[in-house]
Structures are given as C-alpha cells and as structure tokens.
Amino acid sequence: MPLTVLTDADVRSLLLSLKKEDIHELQSSLADALHYYSTSTEEENNGCCSMLQPLRTALKRRDGQTTLLMPASSNHGIGVKIVTLAGPESNPDSVGSIKSLASFDSLSLSQQSSTNSSTIVPPASLASSSSTTPKGALTLLDNNGAPRALVNAEELTAFRTALASTMLFKKRTNVHDVIVFGAGKQAYWHIRLALLLRGPEIHHLSVINRSFETAHNLIERLYKPHDEPSTFPEIKIPTFETDLARPKIQILTPGHTEYERLLKQTVRASSVIFCTTPSLTPLFPAAYLTNTEGRKKGRYVAAIGSYKPHMVEIHPDILKQNVAPEHKHHHHKHARQGGAIIVDSVEACLKEAGEIIQAGLTGGELVEIGELLMLKKEADKQRRLSEEGLGMDTSGVELGEAKKVKGKKKSESGGDGGLMEWLQKGNVIFKSVGLGLMDVQVGMDVVRLADDRGIGTRIENF
C-alpha cells in the first residue's frame, strides 16, 4: 500500500468539498469509535477500547509553547499526532481600546458605521506565529504497522473536534440563535458544520471575539472559502457561492460601550453556544445562565477551547448547577438540567479540563459521549424496524441509552425527565479536551476520501 501525504492545503481542499451527506458518514464513523471507546473492554479485542488509548504526553517549553504527543489505536489502524500550541499567556493582548458590535449584513465600506453604534476601527489581529492553532502532523499506520499516511494536523484537528461537538447539536430542537466565542479554525469549523447540518433553522449567528478583523475574515472565508479575505477597512459582503445558509450575522467585540449589556442579551437569547478559545478566565459571568431568568431556556453549550487545568471558558458555577439534583417543587419554570456533564473522556477531563477540575466534579457526574451514541449498524436496524422512525434521521448519528445519567431514563415518548427530552431540549454541556482516537479515526477516513478523489501525494513502496 502506498503512503499518502496530505498537506494542509490538501486537507482543507478536501474538507471544503464535503457535503451534508459526507458529514453524516464521517460522524457515524467517529460515533462508532467513541461508542467502542466508552463501552468496550480489553477482552473484546476492539481497537478503539479505552484501555488502548494512553493519555497524551505534554512537553512544555520555557517560551510557553506546549507540544502534545497523542498516540491512539482504532479498528482501522494506529497512529500518533504531534502538535505544538502557543500558550495563551505568551500571546500579546490584542484587545485594544476600540471595539464594537455590528451586524455583518449592514457593514458599510468605510470605517464609519451608518448606525448609532461606535466607529468600527478594529485592533490588529494576532500574527500567525502567535496563533494558538495547533501546528503539527498526524502519522497513520495500518493494523499491521505499515505506514499509511502523513497528514498535516492543523485543519484536521479543528475539523474532528467540530465533528464531535456537532453530534449533539444536530439533535437539538431549537438552534435558532447560535453564539461562537473565538474566530480561529475551531470557530470556523463549528460554524461551517452547524450551517451544513442545520443551516436553514439558524436565524442568528453571533461571533464574539477580541479582534473584529479576525472575526470578519472568518465570515468572509465561510462564504468565499477560496478567496483571500479583504484587508480592513475594505469589507466584502460575500455572495452565495457555497451551499451554506446565510443567517443574520453579528460580530461583538469587548470594547463596545455597552458590551456587558449586549453580551448578556446575546447569551440569554442563545440556544447554542460554542466556546472555542484557550481562555484563562470565564467568557461570561455565571449569572447569565444560573439565575432565574437565565434558566428559563434550555441550551446546548460546547466548550472545546481550553485544554489545561488552569484554562476556563465556562464559569465552574454553571457546571455545578447543571449536575445539581433537580427539585420537583419550585416557583419558576426552568429548563431541564441533566445531572451530568457530557465529555469526550472522563479520565482525560478529570486531569486536563479546567472547568471540570475547578468545579470539583467527580467521575460520577461525567458521562462520555460514546455512552450516548448508537452504533451505525444498530441505528440502521432501528430505522428498519420502526414504522414511524421515532424521530430518527434517515442517516447520521443516533442517540442511545446512557445508564449513568442521574435521574434520566431513556424515554422514546419524551416524557418528563426523559433522557431524550433532556438531550434535545434541556441544558446540556459538552466538554472536550480531545482524544488521539478522534484524530486517528477521522484521519483514516479523510485519507480514504483523499485517495478516492485523487487528492494528495502518494509514495509507492515507502
């Protein structure tokens, strides 16, 4: 078998060509691997079993950079990803003093806003050398140990994370108002997959970021992915050149004179929140979601940006409330709490996830997403047996049973306290620090697609 080499440009070209149906297939494949990770034992001879996934090794240099080595095994092969990340503490503060809120659809071509908002003069964005985007490579071997592929990991890392966190997003009843904190590759792929999977149902998209220019460039790249973003203050309003839906888009930066009011208003109105920043402090006050008004609406919150014990995107009080026992008798109508936080790996999150650690949560309050996912073959069987489909998709990831979720039993009828009702309508928090298994599984699938579509370089007799 030849060795396939995929550059960052190769990976990006392939991923941008994926349609909704392709995303469904990739998610189903990843869901199978995560299910086996959470449910298989070493005796079952399953390559995805958690016993075969060592925790990653971190090498921290004196300049603040961290290099992660992530070996993993899947049913289709083995591999190791080596990536280097710049620590947020080593980045210059690009917040600046002049920032604003603006609707993307109403931005003018000058620096002056046509509304009553403050003048739109964004600060400079971070240089690529200071970016916190992981840089490195994924080496893949087949089940016999023969070299299979060498893949640039920069784009792939962001894509595989978004592939996982949008599994539960896809099942949400309400996705009308989506917030994304950050404007890097993770933010890009979370937005792109959300629009591919549920685009027509997303009415408002808010990008909250320190730099207006970086956020604006992200939006341009979404709708003109093959063009270079314009240089501020020139603003290009992208036309429909992709299959992506076009919700009303706004960009919010912290220097706006009414930033706190606007942030609170936007967070309260949200139905989905994607947190994609390596933040050292919570991105918004806990009270926005923990007080009576904040609890009236169920939300899906995915926090995937922080990956060290001292890094936090969501205030620990929000997590504490989400796992607290529900009281049957109260004076206010609240969205359902889950009694658990959903994670990619209990073991990894207890050691690496700042939100989990600082909230003082235990393994009994965490549920791995693999426990909630139904194997593709089981989902296909359920679709065939079900006359009405029980709300199942024609394809893609399906949800199954999770015995560890406290007080939540599987309920196809969506009755009071049912697991499905909580996952679809309640307050659900997903925390991910990343698994090497995710890289190997998605990497193998991407390499297969690249070979089928003639993308990349193949080296015979390597």
PDB file of N, CA and C in Angstrom, residues 202-300:
ATOM      1  N   ILE A 202     -31.058  28.051  11.559  1.00  0.00           N
ATOM      2  CA  ILE A 202     -30.281  29.033  12.319  1.00  0.00           C
ATOM      3  C   ILE A 202     -30.660  30.425  11.835  1.00  0.00           C
ATOM      4  N   HIS A 203     -31.279  31.208  12.709  1.00  0.00           N
ATOM      5  CA  HIS A 203     -31.743  32.544  12.334  1.00  0.00           C
ATOM      6  C   HIS A 203     -30.716  33.622  12.633  1.00  0.00           C
ATOM      7  N   HIS A 204     -29.979  33.458  13.726  1.00  0.00           N
ATOM      8  CA  HIS A 204     -28.988  34.455  14.134  1.00  0.00           C
ATOM      9  C   HIS A 204     -27.676  33.759  14.487  1.00  0.00           C
ATOM     10  N   LEU A 205     -26.571  34.326  14.012  1.00  0.00           N
ATOM     11  CA  LEU A 205     -25.238  33.842  14.340  1.00  0.00           C
ATOM     12  C   LEU A 205     -24.431  35.002  14.888  1.00  0.00           C
ATOM     13  N   SER A 206     -23.956  34.861  16.124  1.00  0.00           N
ATOM     14  CA  SER A 206     -23.154  35.909  16.761  1.00  0.00           C
ATOM     15  C   SER A 206     -21.737  35.386  16.977  1.00  0.00           C
ATOM     16  N   VAL A 207     -20.749  36.123  16.468  1.00  0.00           N
ATOM     17  CA  VAL A 207     -19.343  35.790  16.670  1.00  0.00           C
ATOM     18  C   VAL A 207     -18.773  36.791  17.666  1.00  0.00           C
ATOM     19  N   ILE A 208     -18.320  36.297  18.811  1.00  0.00           N
ATOM     20  CA  ILE A 208     -17.779  37.157  19.872  1.00  0.00           C
ATOM     21  C   ILE A 208     -16.280  36.916  19.948  1.00  0.00           C
ATOM     22  N   ASN A 209     -15.510  37.962  19.691  1.00  0.00           N
ATOM     23  CA  ASN A 209     -14.064  37.799  19.576  1.00  0.00           C
ATOM     24  C   ASN A 209     -13.368  39.094  19.950  1.00  0.00           C
ATOM     25  N   ARG A 210     -12.119  38.982  20.404  1.00  0.00           N
ATOM     26  CA  ARG A 210     -11.366  40.172  20.787  1.00  0.00           C
ATOM     27  C   ARG A 210     -11.080  41.069  19.583  1.00  0.00           C
ATOM     28  N   SER A 211     -10.780  40.480  18.434  1.00  0.00           N
ATOM     29  CA  SER A 211     -10.436  41.251  17.244  1.00  0.00           C
ATOM     30  C   SER A 211     -11.581  41.231  16.248  1.00  0.00           C
ATOM     31  N   PHE A 212     -12.069  42.404  15.867  1.00  0.00           N
ATOM     32  CA  PHE A 212     -13.126  42.486  14.864  1.00  0.00           C
ATOM     33  C   PHE A 212     -12.618  41.978  13.520  1.00  0.00           C
ATOM     34  N   GLU A 213     -11.405  42.343  13.160  1.00  0.00           N
ATOM     35  CA  GLU A 213     -10.865  41.977  11.853  1.00  0.00           C
ATOM     36  C   GLU A 213     -10.785  40.463  11.691  1.00  0.00           C
ATOM     37  N   THR A 214     -10.308  39.781  12.722  1.00  0.00           N
ATOM     38  CA  THR A 214     -10.208  38.324  12.655  1.00  0.00           C
ATOM     39  C   THR A 214     -11.589  37.690  12.498  1.00  0.00           C
ATOM     40  N   ALA A 215     -12.568  38.195  13.242  1.00  0.00           N
ATOM     41  CA  ALA A 215     -13.933  37.660  13.137  1.00  0.00           C
ATOM     42  C   ALA A 215     -14.523  37.945  11.766  1.00  0.00           C
ATOM     43  N   HIS A 216     -14.265  39.141  11.252  1.00  0.00           N
ATOM     44  CA  HIS A 216     -14.771  39.498   9.931  1.00  0.00           C
ATOM     45  C   HIS A 216     -14.161  38.612   8.853  1.00  0.00           C
ATOM     46  N   ASN A 217     -12.860  38.348   8.960  1.00  0.00           N
ATOM     47  CA  ASN A 217     -12.199  37.466   7.997  1.00  0.00           C
ATOM     48  C   ASN A 217     -12.763  36.056   8.046  1.00  0.00           C
ATOM     49  N   LEU A 218     -13.118  35.600   9.240  1.00  0.00           N
ATOM     50  CA  LEU A 218     -13.733  34.283   9.381  1.00  0.00           C
ATOM     51  C   LEU A 218     -15.033  34.207   8.577  1.00  0.00           C
ATOM     52  N   ILE A 219     -15.867  35.228   8.692  1.00  0.00           N
ATOM     53  CA  ILE A 219     -17.136  35.230   7.967  1.00  0.00           C
ATOM     54  C   ILE A 219     -16.896  35.254   6.467  1.00  0.00           C
ATOM     55  N   GLU A 220     -15.934  36.045   6.025  1.00  0.00           N
ATOM     56  CA  GLU A 220     -15.623  36.075   4.587  1.00  0.00           C
ATOM     57  C   GLU A 220     -15.178  34.705   4.094  1.00  0.00           C
ATOM     58  N   ARG A 221     -14.350  34.028   4.893  1.00  0.00           N
ATOM     59  CA  ARG A 221     -13.848  32.717   4.475  1.00  0.00           C
ATOM     60  C   ARG A 221     -14.954  31.671   4.437  1.00  0.00           C
ATOM     61  N   LEU A 222     -15.982  31.849   5.245  1.00  0.00           N
ATOM     62  CA  LEU A 222     -17.103  30.912   5.214  1.00  0.00           C
ATOM     63  C   LEU A 222     -17.795  30.919   3.859  1.00  0.00           C
ATOM     64  N   TYR A 223     -18.021  32.108   3.329  1.00  0.00           N
ATOM     65  CA  TYR A 223     -18.805  32.238   2.105  1.00  0.00           C
ATOM     66  C   TYR A 223     -17.950  32.397   0.851  1.00  0.00           C
ATOM     67  N   LYS A 224     -16.679  32.725   1.013  1.00  0.00           N
ATOM     68  CA  LYS A 224     -15.725  32.748  -0.096  1.00  0.00           C
ATOM     69  C   LYS A 224     -14.470  31.973   0.352  1.00  0.00           C
ATOM     70  N   PRO A 225     -14.596  30.672   0.528  1.00  0.00           N
ATOM     71  CA  PRO A 225     -13.507  29.902   1.150  1.00  0.00           C
ATOM     72  C   PRO A 225     -12.225  29.856   0.343  1.00  0.00           C
ATOM     73  N   HIS A 226     -12.289  30.124  -0.938  1.00  0.00           N
ATOM     74  CA  HIS A 226     -11.097  30.026  -1.769  1.00  0.00           C
ATOM     75  C   HIS A 226     -10.479  31.387  -2.075  1.00  0.00           C
ATOM     76  N   ASP A 227     -11.042  32.458  -1.518  1.00  0.00           N
ATOM     77  CA  ASP A 227     -10.515  33.799  -1.724  1.00  0.00           C
ATOM     78  C   ASP A 227      -9.768  34.270  -0.489  1.00  0.00           C
ATOM     79  N   GLU A 228      -8.820  35.168  -0.690  1.00  0.00           N
ATOM     80  CA  GLU A 228      -8.151  35.796   0.433  1.00  0.00           C
ATOM     81  C   GLU A 228      -9.089  36.837   1.039  1.00  0.00           C
ATOM     82  N   PRO A 229      -9.239  36.858   2.370  1.00  0.00           N
ATOM     83  CA  PRO A 229     -10.101  37.880   2.993  1.00  0.00           C
ATOM     84  C   PRO A 229      -9.595  39.274   2.675  1.00  0.00           C
ATOM     85  N   SER A 230     -10.533  40.215   2.578  1.00  0.00           N
ATOM     86  CA  SER A 230     -10.159  41.591   2.294  1.00  0.00           C
ATOM     87  C   SER A 230      -9.425  42.192   3.482  1.00  0.00           C
ATOM     88  N   THR A 231      -8.665  43.252   3.218  1.00  0.00           N
ATOM     89  CA  THR A 231      -7.937  43.946   4.269  1.00  0.00           C
ATOM     90  C   THR A 231      -8.781  45.088   4.799  1.00  0.00           C
ATOM     91  N   PHE A 232      -8.994  45.085   6.102  1.00  0.00           N
ATOM     92  CA  PHE A 232      -9.807  46.124   6.710  1.00  0.00           C
ATOM     93  C   PHE A 232      -9.180  47.494   6.426  1.00  0.00           C
ATOM     94  N   PRO A 233      -9.943  48.595   6.090  1.00  0.00           N
ATOM     95  CA  PRO A 233     -11.382  48.702   6.286  1.00  0.00           C
ATOM     96  C   PRO A 233     -12.243  48.270   5.115  1.00  0.00           C
ATOM     97  N   GLU A 234     -11.644  47.742   4.031  1.00  0.00           N
ATOM     98  CA  GLU A 234     -12.485  47.256   2.942  1.00  0.00           C
ATOM     99  C   GLU A 234     -13.288  46.067   3.431  1.00  0.00           C
ATOM    100  N   ILE A 235     -14.566  46.045   3.102  1.00  0.00           N
ATOM    101  CA  ILE A 235     -15.445  44.959   3.540  1.00  0.00           C
ATOM    102  C   ILE A 235     -16.160  44.386   2.329  1.00  0.00           C
ATOM    103  N   LYS A 236     -16.004  43.112   2.124  1.00  0.00           N
ATOM    104  CA  LYS A 236     -16.706  42.446   1.034  1.00  0.00           C
ATOM    105  C   LYS A 236     -17.874  41.656   1.616  1.00  0.00           C
ATOM    106  N   ILE A 237     -19.056  41.931   1.144  1.00  0.00           N
ATOM    107  CA  ILE A 237     -20.208  41.151   1.570  1.00  0.00           C
ATOM    108  C   ILE A 237     -20.285  39.923   0.676  1.00  0.00           C
ATOM    109  N   PRO A 238     -19.980  38.744   1.206  1.00  0.00           N
ATOM    110  CA  PRO A 238     -19.943  37.550   0.363  1.00  0.00           C
ATOM    111  C   PRO A 238     -21.286  37.232  -0.265  1.00  0.00           C
ATOM    112  N   THR A 239     -21.245  36.763  -1.480  1.00  0.00           N
ATOM    113  CA  THR A 239     -22.449  36.309  -2.155  1.00  0.00           C
ATOM    114  C   THR A 239     -22.570  34.805  -1.964  1.00  0.00           C
ATOM    115  N   PHE A 240     -23.691  34.245  -2.405  1.00  0.00           N
ATOM    116  CA  PHE A 240     -23.881  32.817  -2.234  1.00  0.00           C
ATOM    117  C   PHE A 240     -23.033  32.048  -3.246  1.00  0.00           C
ATOM    118  N   GLU A 241     -21.894  31.546  -2.788  1.00  0.00           N
ATOM    119  CA  GLU A 241     -21.031  30.733  -3.633  1.00  0.00           C
ATOM    120  C   GLU A 241     -20.854  29.342  -3.035  1.00  0.00           C
ATOM    121  N   THR A 242     -21.507  29.081  -1.914  1.00  0.00           N
ATOM    122  CA  THR A 242     -21.433  27.773  -1.276  1.00  0.00           C
ATOM    123  C   THR A 242     -22.850  27.313  -0.966  1.00  0.00           C
ATOM    124  N   ASP A 243     -22.937  26.123  -0.400  1.00  0.00           N
ATOM    125  CA  ASP A 243     -24.244  25.597  -0.008  1.00  0.00           C
ATOM    126  C   ASP A 243     -24.654  26.077   1.379  1.00  0.00           C
ATOM    127  N   LEU A 244     -23.848  26.907   2.006  1.00  0.00           N
ATOM    128  CA  LEU A 244     -24.139  27.335   3.369  1.00  0.00           C
ATOM    129  C   LEU A 244     -25.308  28.293   3.416  1.00  0.00           C
ATOM    130  N   ALA A 245     -26.146  28.110   4.450  1.00  0.00           N
ATOM    131  CA  ALA A 245     -27.241  29.050   4.681  1.00  0.00           C
ATOM    132  C   ALA A 245     -26.665  30.387   5.139  1.00  0.00           C
ATOM    133  N   ARG A 246     -27.461  31.443   5.066  1.00  0.00           N
ATOM    134  CA  ARG A 246     -26.988  32.780   5.435  1.00  0.00           C
ATOM    135  C   ARG A 246     -27.898  33.377   6.503  1.00  0.00           C
ATOM    136  N   PRO A 247     -27.633  33.096   7.778  1.00  0.00           N
ATOM    137  CA  PRO A 247     -28.428  33.718   8.844  1.00  0.00           C
ATOM    138  C   PRO A 247     -28.021  35.172   9.023  1.00  0.00           C
ATOM    139  N   LYS A 248     -28.716  35.869   9.869  1.00  0.00           N
ATOM    140  CA  LYS A 248     -28.298  37.225  10.222  1.00  0.00           C
ATOM    141  C   LYS A 248     -27.079  37.106  11.121  1.00  0.00           C
ATOM    142  N   ILE A 249     -25.995  37.786  10.741  1.00  0.00           N
ATOM    143  CA  ILE A 249     -24.716  37.633  11.434  1.00  0.00           C
ATOM    144  C   ILE A 249     -24.322  38.939  12.099  1.00  0.00           C
ATOM    145  N   GLN A 250     -23.852  38.830  13.345  1.00  0.00           N
ATOM    146  CA  GLN A 250     -23.307  39.998  14.020  1.00  0.00           C
ATOM    147  C   GLN A 250     -21.976  39.646  14.669  1.00  0.00           C
ATOM    148  N   ILE A 251     -21.119  40.648  14.762  1.00  0.00           N
ATOM    149  CA  ILE A 251     -19.815  40.495  15.401  1.00  0.00           C
ATOM    150  C   ILE A 251     -19.784  41.393  16.634  1.00  0.00           C
ATOM    151  N   LEU A 252     -19.404  40.826  17.762  1.00  0.00           N
ATOM    152  CA  LEU A 252     -19.356  41.579  19.018  1.00  0.00           C
ATOM    153  C   LEU A 252     -17.946  41.519  19.587  1.00  0.00           C
ATOM    154  N   THR A 253     -17.369  42.677  19.880  1.00  0.00           N
ATOM    155  CA  THR A 253     -16.042  42.742  20.484  1.00  0.00           C
ATOM    156  C   THR A 253     -16.126  43.505  21.801  1.00  0.00           C
ATOM    157  N   PRO A 254     -15.224  43.230  22.742  1.00  0.00           N
ATOM    158  CA  PRO A 254     -15.378  43.698  24.123  1.00  0.00           C
ATOM    159  C   PRO A 254     -15.300  45.205  24.356  1.00  0.00           C
ATOM    160  N   GLY A 255     -14.820  45.988  23.398  1.00  0.00           N
ATOM    161  CA  GLY A 255     -14.655  47.415  23.658  1.00  0.00           C
ATOM    162  C   GLY A 255     -15.895  48.253  23.432  1.00  0.00           C
ATOM    163  N   HIS A 256     -16.960  47.656  22.971  1.00  0.00           N
ATOM    164  CA  HIS A 256     -18.197  48.411  22.758  1.00  0.00           C
ATOM    165  C   HIS A 256     -18.647  49.034  24.078  1.00  0.00           C
ATOM    166  N   THR A 257     -19.143  50.258  24.032  1.00  0.00           N
ATOM    167  CA  THR A 257     -19.520  50.957  25.265  1.00  0.00           C
ATOM    168  C   THR A 257     -20.606  50.228  26.040  1.00  0.00           C
ATOM    169  N   GLU A 258     -21.394  49.404  25.350  1.00  0.00           N
ATOM    170  CA  GLU A 258     -22.459  48.643  26.011  1.00  0.00           C
ATOM    171  C   GLU A 258     -22.186  47.147  25.926  1.00  0.00           C
ATOM    172  N   TYR A 259     -20.920  46.804  25.938  1.00  0.00           N
ATOM    173  CA  TYR A 259     -20.555  45.405  25.736  1.00  0.00           C
ATOM    174  C   TYR A 259     -21.219  44.477  26.750  1.00  0.00           C
ATOM    175  N   GLU A 260     -21.181  44.818  28.028  1.00  0.00           N
ATOM    176  CA  GLU A 260     -21.741  43.931  29.044  1.00  0.00           C
ATOM    177  C   GLU A 260     -23.229  43.710  28.828  1.00  0.00           C
ATOM    178  N   ARG A 261     -23.954  44.779  28.516  1.00  0.00           N
ATOM    179  CA  ARG A 261     -25.394  44.634  28.280  1.00  0.00           C
ATOM    180  C   ARG A 261     -25.650  43.783  27.040  1.00  0.00           C
ATOM    181  N   LEU A 262     -24.897  44.044  25.971  1.00  0.00           N
ATOM    182  CA  LEU A 262     -25.093  43.308  24.728  1.00  0.00           C
ATOM    183  C   LEU A 262     -24.676  41.840  24.871  1.00  0.00           C
ATOM    184  N   LEU A 263     -23.592  41.604  25.617  1.00  0.00           N
ATOM    185  CA  LEU A 263     -23.162  40.225  25.847  1.00  0.00           C
ATOM    186  C   LEU A 263     -24.227  39.460  26.624  1.00  0.00           C
ATOM    187  N   LYS A 264     -24.739  40.066  27.676  1.00  0.00           N
ATOM    188  CA  LYS A 264     -25.773  39.417  28.477  1.00  0.00           C
ATOM    189  C   LYS A 264     -27.010  39.138  27.644  1.00  0.00           C
ATOM    190  N   GLN A 265     -27.411  40.108  26.841  1.00  0.00           N
ATOM    191  CA  GLN A 265     -28.589  39.960  25.993  1.00  0.00           C
ATOM    192  C   GLN A 265     -28.395  38.842  24.974  1.00  0.00           C
ATOM    193  N   THR A 266     -27.206  38.784  24.385  1.00  0.00           N
ATOM    194  CA  THR A 266     -26.926  37.770  23.362  1.00  0.00           C
ATOM    195  C   THR A 266     -26.852  36.377  23.964  1.00  0.00           C
ATOM    196  N   VAL A 267     -26.173  36.245  25.106  1.00  0.00           N
ATOM    197  CA  VAL A 267     -26.069  34.942  25.766  1.00  0.00           C
ATOM    198  C   VAL A 267     -27.445  34.453  26.217  1.00  0.00           C
ATOM    199  N   ARG A 268     -28.244  35.347  26.788  1.00  0.00           N
ATOM    200  CA  ARG A 268     -29.576  34.957  27.252  1.00  0.00           C
ATOM    201  C   ARG A 268     -30.479  34.504  26.104  1.00  0.00           C
ATOM    202  N   ALA A 269     -30.299  35.127  24.931  1.00  0.00           N
ATOM    203  CA  ALA A 269     -31.149  34.784  23.783  1.00  0.00           C
ATOM    204  C   ALA A 269     -30.692  33.517  23.079  1.00  0.00           C
ATOM    205  N   SER A 270     -29.492  33.034  23.411  1.00  0.00           N
ATOM    206  CA  SER A 270     -28.890  31.924  22.672  1.00  0.00           C
ATOM    207  C   SER A 270     -29.594  30.600  22.930  1.00  0.00           C
ATOM    208  N   SER A 271     -29.547  29.745  21.927  1.00  0.00           N
ATOM    209  CA  SER A 271     -29.980  28.356  22.082  1.00  0.00           C
ATOM    210  C   SER A 271     -28.788  27.408  21.956  1.00  0.00           C
ATOM    211  N   VAL A 272     -27.687  27.898  21.369  1.00  0.00           N
ATOM    212  CA  VAL A 272     -26.467  27.112  21.218  1.00  0.00           C
ATOM    213  C   VAL A 272     -25.279  28.032  21.451  1.00  0.00           C
ATOM    214  N   ILE A 273     -24.292  27.556  22.240  1.00  0.00           N
ATOM    215  CA  ILE A 273     -23.074  28.316  22.490  1.00  0.00           C
ATOM    216  C   ILE A 273     -21.878  27.417  22.229  1.00  0.00           C
ATOM    217  N   PHE A 274     -21.010  27.819  21.290  1.00  0.00           N
ATOM    218  CA  PHE A 274     -19.753  27.124  21.037  1.00  0.00           C
ATOM    219  C   PHE A 274     -18.618  27.978  21.597  1.00  0.00           C
ATOM    220  N   CYS A 275     -17.852  27.421  22.521  1.00  0.00           N
ATOM    221  CA  CYS A 275     -16.709  28.117  23.114  1.00  0.00           C
ATOM    222  C   CYS A 275     -15.437  27.503  22.535  1.00  0.00           C
ATOM    223  N   THR A 276     -14.661  28.305  21.787  1.00  0.00           N
ATOM    224  CA  THR A 276     -13.528  27.748  21.049  1.00  0.00           C
ATOM    225  C   THR A 276     -12.228  28.510  21.319  1.00  0.00           C
ATOM    226  N   THR A 277     -12.076  29.061  22.519  1.00  0.00           N
ATOM    227  CA  THR A 277     -10.903  29.876  22.830  1.00  0.00           C
ATOM    228  C   THR A 277     -10.061  29.242  23.939  1.00  0.00           C
ATOM    229  N   PRO A 278      -8.737  29.453  23.927  1.00  0.00           N
ATOM    230  CA  PRO A 278      -7.883  28.965  25.016  1.00  0.00           C
ATOM    231  C   PRO A 278      -7.880  29.968  26.159  1.00  0.00           C
ATOM    232  N   SER A 279      -9.045  30.241  26.715  1.00  0.00           N
ATOM    233  CA  SER A 279      -9.191  31.307  27.705  1.00  0.00           C
ATOM    234  C   SER A 279      -8.734  30.858  29.093  1.00  0.00           C
ATOM    235  N   LEU A 280      -8.195  31.818  29.835  1.00  0.00           N
ATOM    236  CA  LEU A 280      -7.784  31.558  31.213  1.00  0.00           C
ATOM    237  C   LEU A 280      -8.866  31.955  32.210  1.00  0.00           C
ATOM    238  N   THR A 281      -9.881  32.670  31.755  1.00  0.00           N
ATOM    239  CA  THR A 281     -10.978  33.120  32.615  1.00  0.00           C
ATOM    240  C   THR A 281     -12.308  32.882  31.909  1.00  0.00           C
ATOM    241  N   PRO A 282     -13.417  32.776  32.650  1.00  0.00           N
ATOM    242  CA  PRO A 282     -14.726  32.543  32.025  1.00  0.00           C
ATOM    243  C   PRO A 282     -15.058  33.602  30.979  1.00  0.00           C
ATOM    244  N   LEU A 283     -15.693  33.179  29.904  1.00  0.00           N
ATOM    245  CA  LEU A 283     -16.022  34.069  28.804  1.00  0.00           C
ATOM    246  C   LEU A 283     -17.207  34.971  29.110  1.00  0.00           C
ATOM    247  N   PHE A 284     -18.022  34.597  30.095  1.00  0.00           N
ATOM    248  CA  PHE A 284     -19.143  35.435  30.518  1.00  0.00           C
ATOM    249  C   PHE A 284     -19.510  35.051  31.947  1.00  0.00           C
ATOM    250  N   PRO A 285     -20.126  35.959  32.708  1.00  0.00           N
ATOM    251  CA  PRO A 285     -20.472  35.668  34.109  1.00  0.00           C
ATOM    252  C   PRO A 285     -21.426  34.496  34.237  1.00  0.00           C
ATOM    253  N   ALA A 286     -21.268  33.737  35.301  1.00  0.00           N
ATOM    254  CA  ALA A 286     -22.125  32.573  35.535  1.00  0.00           C
ATOM    255  C   ALA A 286     -23.591  32.957  35.652  1.00  0.00           C
ATOM    256  N   ALA A 287     -23.871  34.119  36.241  1.00  0.00           N
ATOM    257  CA  ALA A 287     -25.251  34.529  36.498  1.00  0.00           C
ATOM    258  C   ALA A 287     -26.078  34.649  35.228  1.00  0.00           C
ATOM    259  N   TYR A 288     -25.421  34.866  34.084  1.00  0.00           N
ATOM    260  CA  TYR A 288     -26.169  34.959  32.833  1.00  0.00           C
ATOM    261  C   TYR A 288     -27.002  33.705  32.598  1.00  0.00           C
ATOM    262  N   LEU A 289     -26.501  32.560  33.068  1.00  0.00           N
ATOM    263  CA  LEU A 289     -27.208  31.301  32.843  1.00  0.00           C
ATOM    264  C   LEU A 289     -27.723  30.653  34.124  1.00  0.00           C
ATOM    265  N   THR A 290     -27.205  31.065  35.287  1.00  0.00           N
ATOM    266  CA  THR A 290     -27.573  30.361  36.516  1.00  0.00           C
ATOM    267  C   THR A 290     -28.743  30.988  37.266  1.00  0.00           C
ATOM    268  N   ASN A 291     -29.025  32.273  37.043  1.00  0.00           N
ATOM    269  CA  ASN A 291     -30.135  32.865  37.789  1.00  0.00           C
ATOM    270  C   ASN A 291     -31.478  32.498  37.144  1.00  0.00           C
ATOM    271  N   THR A 292     -32.551  32.937  37.744  1.00  0.00           N
ATOM    272  CA  THR A 292     -33.889  32.518  37.323  1.00  0.00           C
ATOM    273  C   THR A 292     -34.160  32.805  35.858  1.00  0.00           C
ATOM    274  N   GLU A 293     -33.810  33.994  35.408  1.00  0.00           N
ATOM    275  CA  GLU A 293     -34.076  34.362  34.019  1.00  0.00           C
ATOM    276  C   GLU A 293     -33.244  33.517  33.068  1.00  0.00           C
ATOM    277  N   GLY A 294     -31.990  33.275  33.419  1.00  0.00           N
ATOM    278  CA  GLY A 294     -31.108  32.506  32.554  1.00  0.00           C
ATOM    279  C   GLY A 294     -31.482  31.048  32.437  1.00  0.00           C
ATOM    280  N   ARG A 295     -32.204  30.530  33.407  1.00  0.00           N
ATOM    281  CA  ARG A 295     -32.542  29.102  33.428  1.00  0.00           C
ATOM    282  C   ARG A 295     -33.859  28.788  32.734  1.00  0.00           C
ATOM    283  N   LYS A 296     -34.539  29.816  32.243  1.00  0.00           N
ATOM    284  CA  LYS A 296     -35.841  29.568  31.620  1.00  0.00           C
ATOM    285  C   LYS A 296     -35.718  28.860  30.269  1.00  0.00           C
ATOM    286  N   LYS A 297     -34.550  28.951  29.657  1.00  0.00           N
ATOM    287  CA  LYS A 297     -34.373  28.417  28.321  1.00  0.00           C
ATOM    288  C   LYS A 297     -33.305  27.328  28.319  1.00  0.00           C
ATOM    289  N   GLY A 298     -33.595  26.232  27.645  1.00  0.00           N
ATOM    290  CA  GLY A 298     -32.606  25.164  27.528  1.00  0.00           C
ATOM    291  C   GLY A 298     -31.594  25.493  26.456  1.00  0.00           C
ATOM    292  N   ARG A 299     -30.322  25.180  26.703  1.00  0.00           N
ATOM    293  CA  ARG A 299     -29.248  25.488  25.757  1.00  0.00           C
ATOM    294  C   ARG A 299     -28.301  24.307  25.603  1.00  0.00           C
ATOM    295  N   TYR A 300     -27.665  24.269  24.460  1.00  0.00           N
ATOM    296  CA  TYR A 300     -26.553  23.338  24.251  1.00  0.00           C
ATOM    297  C   TYR A 300     -25.274  24.161  24.260  1.00  0.00           C
TER     298      TYR A 300
END
